[in-house]
Structures are given as structure tokens and as C-alpha cells.
JSON list of C-alpha atoms in Angstrom, two decimals:
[
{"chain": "W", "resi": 1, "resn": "UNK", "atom": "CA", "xyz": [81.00, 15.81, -18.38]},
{"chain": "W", "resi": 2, "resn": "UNK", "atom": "CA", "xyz": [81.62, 12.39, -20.43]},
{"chain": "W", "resi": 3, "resn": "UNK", "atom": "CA", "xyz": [79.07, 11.63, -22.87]},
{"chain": "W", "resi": 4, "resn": "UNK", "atom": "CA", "xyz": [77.52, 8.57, -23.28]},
{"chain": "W", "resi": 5, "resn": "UNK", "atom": "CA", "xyz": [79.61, 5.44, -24.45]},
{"chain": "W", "resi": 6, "resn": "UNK", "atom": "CA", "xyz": [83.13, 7.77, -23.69]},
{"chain": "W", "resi": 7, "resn": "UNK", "atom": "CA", "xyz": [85.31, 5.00, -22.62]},
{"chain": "W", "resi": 8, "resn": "UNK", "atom": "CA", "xyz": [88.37, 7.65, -21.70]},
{"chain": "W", "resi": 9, "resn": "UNK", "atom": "CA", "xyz": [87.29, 8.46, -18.49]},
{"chain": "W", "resi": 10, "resn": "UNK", "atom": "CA", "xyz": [86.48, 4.92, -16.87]},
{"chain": "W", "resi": 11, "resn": "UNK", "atom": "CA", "xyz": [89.00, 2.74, -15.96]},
{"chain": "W", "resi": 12, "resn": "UNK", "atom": "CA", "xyz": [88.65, -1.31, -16.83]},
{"chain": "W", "resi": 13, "resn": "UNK", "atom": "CA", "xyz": [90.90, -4.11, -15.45]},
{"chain": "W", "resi": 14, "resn": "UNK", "atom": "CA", "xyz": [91.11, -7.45, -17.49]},
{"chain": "W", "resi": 15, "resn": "UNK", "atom": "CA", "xyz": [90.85, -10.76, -15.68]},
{"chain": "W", "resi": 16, "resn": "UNK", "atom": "CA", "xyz": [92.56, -13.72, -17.02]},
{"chain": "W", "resi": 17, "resn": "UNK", "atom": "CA", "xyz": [89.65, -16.62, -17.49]},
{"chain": "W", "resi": 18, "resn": "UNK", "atom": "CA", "xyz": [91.17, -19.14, -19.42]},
{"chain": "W", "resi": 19, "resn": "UNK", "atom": "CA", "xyz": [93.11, -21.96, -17.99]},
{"chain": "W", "resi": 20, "resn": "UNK", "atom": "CA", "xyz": [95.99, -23.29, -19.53]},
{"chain": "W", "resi": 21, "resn": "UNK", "atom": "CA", "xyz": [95.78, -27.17, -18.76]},
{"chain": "W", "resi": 22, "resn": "UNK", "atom": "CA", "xyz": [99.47, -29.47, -18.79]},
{"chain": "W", "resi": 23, "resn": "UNK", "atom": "CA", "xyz": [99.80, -31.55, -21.18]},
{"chain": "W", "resi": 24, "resn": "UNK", "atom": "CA", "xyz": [99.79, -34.52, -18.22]},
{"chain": "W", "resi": 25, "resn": "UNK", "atom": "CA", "xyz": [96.45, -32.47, -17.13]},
{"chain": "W", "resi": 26, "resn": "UNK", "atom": "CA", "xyz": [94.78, -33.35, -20.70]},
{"chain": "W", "resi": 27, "resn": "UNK", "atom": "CA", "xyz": [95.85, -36.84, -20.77]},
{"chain": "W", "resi": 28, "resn": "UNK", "atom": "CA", "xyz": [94.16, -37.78, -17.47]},
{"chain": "W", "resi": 29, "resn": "UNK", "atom": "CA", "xyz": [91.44, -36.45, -18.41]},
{"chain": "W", "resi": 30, "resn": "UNK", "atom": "CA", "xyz": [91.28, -37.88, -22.11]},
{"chain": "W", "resi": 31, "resn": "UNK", "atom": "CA", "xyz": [91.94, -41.46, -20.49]},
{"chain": "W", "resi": 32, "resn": "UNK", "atom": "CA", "xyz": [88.76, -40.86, -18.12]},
{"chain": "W", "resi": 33, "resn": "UNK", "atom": "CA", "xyz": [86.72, -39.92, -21.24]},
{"chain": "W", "resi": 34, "resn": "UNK", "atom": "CA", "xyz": [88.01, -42.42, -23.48]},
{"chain": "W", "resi": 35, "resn": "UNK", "atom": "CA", "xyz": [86.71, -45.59, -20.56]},
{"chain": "W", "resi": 36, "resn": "UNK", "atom": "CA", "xyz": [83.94, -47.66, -22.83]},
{"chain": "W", "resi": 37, "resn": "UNK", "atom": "CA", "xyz": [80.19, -46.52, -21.97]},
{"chain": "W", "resi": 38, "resn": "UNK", "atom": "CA", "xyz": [81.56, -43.13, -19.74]},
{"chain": "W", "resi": 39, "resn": "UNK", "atom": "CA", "xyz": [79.37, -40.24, -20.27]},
{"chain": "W", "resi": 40, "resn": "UNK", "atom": "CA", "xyz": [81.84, -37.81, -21.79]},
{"chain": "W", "resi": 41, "resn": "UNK", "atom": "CA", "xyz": [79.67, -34.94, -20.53]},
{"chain": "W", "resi": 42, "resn": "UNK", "atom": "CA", "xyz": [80.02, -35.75, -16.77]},
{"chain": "W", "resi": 43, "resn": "UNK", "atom": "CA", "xyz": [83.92, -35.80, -17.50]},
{"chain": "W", "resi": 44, "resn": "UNK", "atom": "CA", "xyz": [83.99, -32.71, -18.88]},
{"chain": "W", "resi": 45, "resn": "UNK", "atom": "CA", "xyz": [81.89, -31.44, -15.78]},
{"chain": "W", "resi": 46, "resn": "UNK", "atom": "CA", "xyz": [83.37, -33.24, -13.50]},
{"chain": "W", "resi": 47, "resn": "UNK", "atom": "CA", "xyz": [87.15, -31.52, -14.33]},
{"chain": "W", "resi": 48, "resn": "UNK", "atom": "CA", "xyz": [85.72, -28.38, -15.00]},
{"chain": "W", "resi": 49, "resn": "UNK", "atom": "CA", "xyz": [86.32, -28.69, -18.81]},
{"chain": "W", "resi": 50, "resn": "UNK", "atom": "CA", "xyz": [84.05, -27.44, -21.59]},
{"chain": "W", "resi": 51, "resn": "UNK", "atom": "CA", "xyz": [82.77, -30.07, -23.33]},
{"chain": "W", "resi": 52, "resn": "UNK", "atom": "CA", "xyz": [83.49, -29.01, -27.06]},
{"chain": "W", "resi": 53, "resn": "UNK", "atom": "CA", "xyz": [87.54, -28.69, -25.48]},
{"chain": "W", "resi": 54, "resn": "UNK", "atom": "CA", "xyz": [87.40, -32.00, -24.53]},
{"chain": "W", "resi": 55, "resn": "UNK", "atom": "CA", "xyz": [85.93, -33.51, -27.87]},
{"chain": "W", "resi": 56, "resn": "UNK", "atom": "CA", "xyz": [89.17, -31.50, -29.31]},
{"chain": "W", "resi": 57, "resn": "UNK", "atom": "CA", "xyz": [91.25, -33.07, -27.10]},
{"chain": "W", "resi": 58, "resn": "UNK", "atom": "CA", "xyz": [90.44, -36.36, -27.40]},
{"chain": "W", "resi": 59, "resn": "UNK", "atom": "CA", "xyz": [90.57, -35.79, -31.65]},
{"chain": "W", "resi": 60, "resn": "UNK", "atom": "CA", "xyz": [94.27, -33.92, -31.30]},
{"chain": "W", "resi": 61, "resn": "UNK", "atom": "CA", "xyz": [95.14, -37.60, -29.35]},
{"chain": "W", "resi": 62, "resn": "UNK", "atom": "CA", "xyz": [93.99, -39.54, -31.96]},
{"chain": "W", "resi": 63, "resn": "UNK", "atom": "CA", "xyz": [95.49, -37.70, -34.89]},
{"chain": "W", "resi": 64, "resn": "UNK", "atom": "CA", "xyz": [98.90, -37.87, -32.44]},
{"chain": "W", "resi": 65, "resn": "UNK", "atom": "CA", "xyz": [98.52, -41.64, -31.84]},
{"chain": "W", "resi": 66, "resn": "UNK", "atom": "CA", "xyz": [96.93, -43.13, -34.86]},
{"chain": "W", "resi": 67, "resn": "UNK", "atom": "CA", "xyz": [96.27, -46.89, -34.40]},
{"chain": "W", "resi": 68, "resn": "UNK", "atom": "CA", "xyz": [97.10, -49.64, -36.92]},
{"chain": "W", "resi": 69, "resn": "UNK", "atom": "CA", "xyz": [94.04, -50.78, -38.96]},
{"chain": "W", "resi": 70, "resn": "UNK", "atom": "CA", "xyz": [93.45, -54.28, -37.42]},
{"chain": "W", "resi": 71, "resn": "UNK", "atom": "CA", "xyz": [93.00, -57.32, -40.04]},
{"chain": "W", "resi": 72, "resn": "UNK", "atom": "CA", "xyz": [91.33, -60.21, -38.64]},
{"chain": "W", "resi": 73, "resn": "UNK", "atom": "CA", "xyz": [92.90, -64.01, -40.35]},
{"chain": "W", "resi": 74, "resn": "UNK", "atom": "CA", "xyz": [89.75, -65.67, -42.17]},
{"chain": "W", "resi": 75, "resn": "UNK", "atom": "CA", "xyz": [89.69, -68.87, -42.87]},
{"chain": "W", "resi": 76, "resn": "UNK", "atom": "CA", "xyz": [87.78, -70.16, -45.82]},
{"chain": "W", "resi": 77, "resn": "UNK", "atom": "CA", "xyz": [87.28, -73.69, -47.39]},
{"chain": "W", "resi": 78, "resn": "UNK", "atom": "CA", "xyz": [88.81, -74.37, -50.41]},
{"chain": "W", "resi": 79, "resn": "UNK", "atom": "CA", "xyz": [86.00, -73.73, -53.40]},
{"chain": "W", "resi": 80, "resn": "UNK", "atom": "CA", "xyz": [83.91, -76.69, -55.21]},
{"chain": "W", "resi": 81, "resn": "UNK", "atom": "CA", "xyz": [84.30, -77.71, -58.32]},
{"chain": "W", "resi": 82, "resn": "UNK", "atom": "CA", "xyz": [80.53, -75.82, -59.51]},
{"chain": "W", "resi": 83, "resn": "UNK", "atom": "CA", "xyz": [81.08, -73.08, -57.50]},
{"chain": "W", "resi": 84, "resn": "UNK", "atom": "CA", "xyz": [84.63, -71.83, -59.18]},
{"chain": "W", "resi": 85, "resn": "UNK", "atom": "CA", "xyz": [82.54, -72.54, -62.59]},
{"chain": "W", "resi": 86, "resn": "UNK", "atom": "CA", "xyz": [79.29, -70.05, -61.46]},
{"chain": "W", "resi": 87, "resn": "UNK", "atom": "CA", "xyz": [81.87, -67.56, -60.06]},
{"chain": "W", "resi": 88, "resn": "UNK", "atom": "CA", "xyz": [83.62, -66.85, -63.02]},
{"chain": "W", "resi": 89, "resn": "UNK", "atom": "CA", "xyz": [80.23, -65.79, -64.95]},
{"chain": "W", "resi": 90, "resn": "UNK", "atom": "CA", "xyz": [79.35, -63.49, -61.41]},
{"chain": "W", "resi": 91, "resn": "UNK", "atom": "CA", "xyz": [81.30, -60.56, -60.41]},
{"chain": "W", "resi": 92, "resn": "UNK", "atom": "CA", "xyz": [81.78, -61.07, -56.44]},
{"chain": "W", "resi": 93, "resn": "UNK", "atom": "CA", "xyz": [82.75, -58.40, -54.00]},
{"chain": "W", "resi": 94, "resn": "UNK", "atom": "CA", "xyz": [83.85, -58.08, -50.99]},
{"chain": "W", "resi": 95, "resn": "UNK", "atom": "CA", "xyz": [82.56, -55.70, -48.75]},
{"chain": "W", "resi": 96, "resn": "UNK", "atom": "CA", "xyz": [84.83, -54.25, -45.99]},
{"chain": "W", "resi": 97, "resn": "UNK", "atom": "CA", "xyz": [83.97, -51.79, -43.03]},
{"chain": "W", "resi": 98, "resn": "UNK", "atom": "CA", "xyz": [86.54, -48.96, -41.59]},
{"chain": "W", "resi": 99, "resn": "UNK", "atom": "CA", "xyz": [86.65, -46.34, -39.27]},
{"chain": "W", "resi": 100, "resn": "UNK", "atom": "CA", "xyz": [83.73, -44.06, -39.59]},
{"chain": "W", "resi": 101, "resn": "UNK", "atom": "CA", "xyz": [81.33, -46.64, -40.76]},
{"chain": "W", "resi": 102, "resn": "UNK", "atom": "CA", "xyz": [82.75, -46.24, -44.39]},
{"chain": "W", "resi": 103, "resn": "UNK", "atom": "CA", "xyz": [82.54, -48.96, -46.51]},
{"chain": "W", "resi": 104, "resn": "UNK", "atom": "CA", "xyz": [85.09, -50.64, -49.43]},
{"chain": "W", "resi": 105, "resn": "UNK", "atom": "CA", "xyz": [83.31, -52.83, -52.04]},
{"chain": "W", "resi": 106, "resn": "UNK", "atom": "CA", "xyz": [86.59, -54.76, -54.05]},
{"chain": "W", "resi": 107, "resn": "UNK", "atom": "CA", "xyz": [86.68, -57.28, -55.86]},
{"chain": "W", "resi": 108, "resn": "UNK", "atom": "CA", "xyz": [87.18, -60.82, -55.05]},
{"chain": "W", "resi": 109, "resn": "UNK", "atom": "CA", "xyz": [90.71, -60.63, -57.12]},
{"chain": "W", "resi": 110, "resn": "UNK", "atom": "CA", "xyz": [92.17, -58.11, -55.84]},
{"chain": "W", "resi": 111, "resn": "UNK", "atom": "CA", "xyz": [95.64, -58.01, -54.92]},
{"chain": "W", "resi": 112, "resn": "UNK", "atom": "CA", "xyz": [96.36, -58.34, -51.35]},
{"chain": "W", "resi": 113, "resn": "UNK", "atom": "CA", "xyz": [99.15, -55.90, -50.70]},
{"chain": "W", "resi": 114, "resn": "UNK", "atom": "CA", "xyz": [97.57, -53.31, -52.90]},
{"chain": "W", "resi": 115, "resn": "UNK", "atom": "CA", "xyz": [94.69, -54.15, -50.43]},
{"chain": "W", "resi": 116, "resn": "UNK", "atom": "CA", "xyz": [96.27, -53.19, -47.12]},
{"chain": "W", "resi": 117, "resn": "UNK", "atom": "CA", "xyz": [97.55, -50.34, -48.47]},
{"chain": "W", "resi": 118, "resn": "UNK", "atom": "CA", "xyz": [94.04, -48.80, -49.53]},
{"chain": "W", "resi": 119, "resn": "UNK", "atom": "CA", "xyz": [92.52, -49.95, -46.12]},
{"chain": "W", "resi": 120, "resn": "UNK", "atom": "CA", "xyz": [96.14, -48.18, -44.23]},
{"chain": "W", "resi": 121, "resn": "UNK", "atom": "CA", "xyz": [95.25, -45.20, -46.27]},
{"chain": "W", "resi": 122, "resn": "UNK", "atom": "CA", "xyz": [91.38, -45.06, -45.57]},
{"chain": "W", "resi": 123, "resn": "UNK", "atom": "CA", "xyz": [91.94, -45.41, -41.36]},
{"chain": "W", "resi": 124, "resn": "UNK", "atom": "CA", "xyz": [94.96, -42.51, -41.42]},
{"chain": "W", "resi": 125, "resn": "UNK", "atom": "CA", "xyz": [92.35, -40.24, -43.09]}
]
């Protein structure tokens, strides 16, 4: 007679549960969930996708596709006579937003090329 918790004398099948999605599969489904305003839930539902597996998804794209930080031209009058004077006794800075809602406080004489390569660096990490 087996005693209890003797696993030698019952016999257990395994079932294959997890789906293995194509790569053209993910990308459909990433495009639904990436629309503006969608409720990334009801994709996930609605393609039969945990949620948390779609978040990962959509991150994996992103790391895979990183976009270009976008500059925007300014244009800015040339500087009066008093206020060149007053700015050389203030420090000014210059704040700038990135991805993530981090911010970069420079200064006002800061080289532009050095610039664009802090703000490159701060979006690819």
C-alpha cells in the first residue's frame, strides 16, 4: 500500500500551457497597444496576452528601435543692451525635459555639440 505523498505509484502527464507567439504575432499586437489613448489592458485581453508580457513586449521594442531625441529650432531675439549687462552678474539656466520626465538644468553657455550629446546619451538610457 503507498503511503501518503508516494509519488512512485501514480502516473502524471505534463501539458504544455505556454504559447510561443511569432515574432509578426508580437508586433501586431504591440502596434494595437502602442495606438494613443488605447487601454493596454483590453489589448492584452482581447489577444489573450498577459498583461505584464505585453508591457515586456512593448519595452524589448523600444530598446530594439530607439528613437532619435527630437530638438525643436527656437528662435530668440537678439539680447538688449541692459539685459546682456544684468546677465553677466546672474547665472541663467536652462532647463530641459527628456524621456521619463527627467530634467537637465545647463547653463546658458554651454556648448552646443557637447549639448546634444548629453541629451543623445540621457534618451538611449
Amino acid at each position: 500500500m503507498p503511503k501518503s505523498g508516494d509519488m512512485s505509484s501514480r502516473d502524471f502527464s505534463v501539458v504544455a500551457a505556454r504559447r510561443i507567439w511569432s515574432p509578426a504575432e508580437k508586433q501586431r499586437i504591440v502596434d494595437q497597444a502602442s495606438v494613443p489613448g488605447v487601454n493596454i489592458s483590453a489589448v492584452a485581453r482581447n489577444n489573450g496576452v498577459a498583461q505584464s508580457l505585453l508591457y515586456r513586449w512593448r519595452k524589448d521594442a523600444a530598446a530594439a528601435n530607439p528613437k532619435p531625441p527630437a530638438f525643436v529650432a527656437v528662435a530668440m531675439p537678439p539680447p538688449q543692451t541692459n539685459a546682456v549687462e544684468h546677465s553677466r552678474h546672474l547665472p541663467s539656466l536652462i532647463e530641459i525635459e527628456v524621456s521619463g520626465g527627467r530634467k537637465l538644468r545647463v547653463g546658458t553657455g554651454i556648448d552646443i555639440e557637447l549639448l546634444k550629446r548629453i541629451v543623445v546619451a540621457l534618451e538611449t538610457s
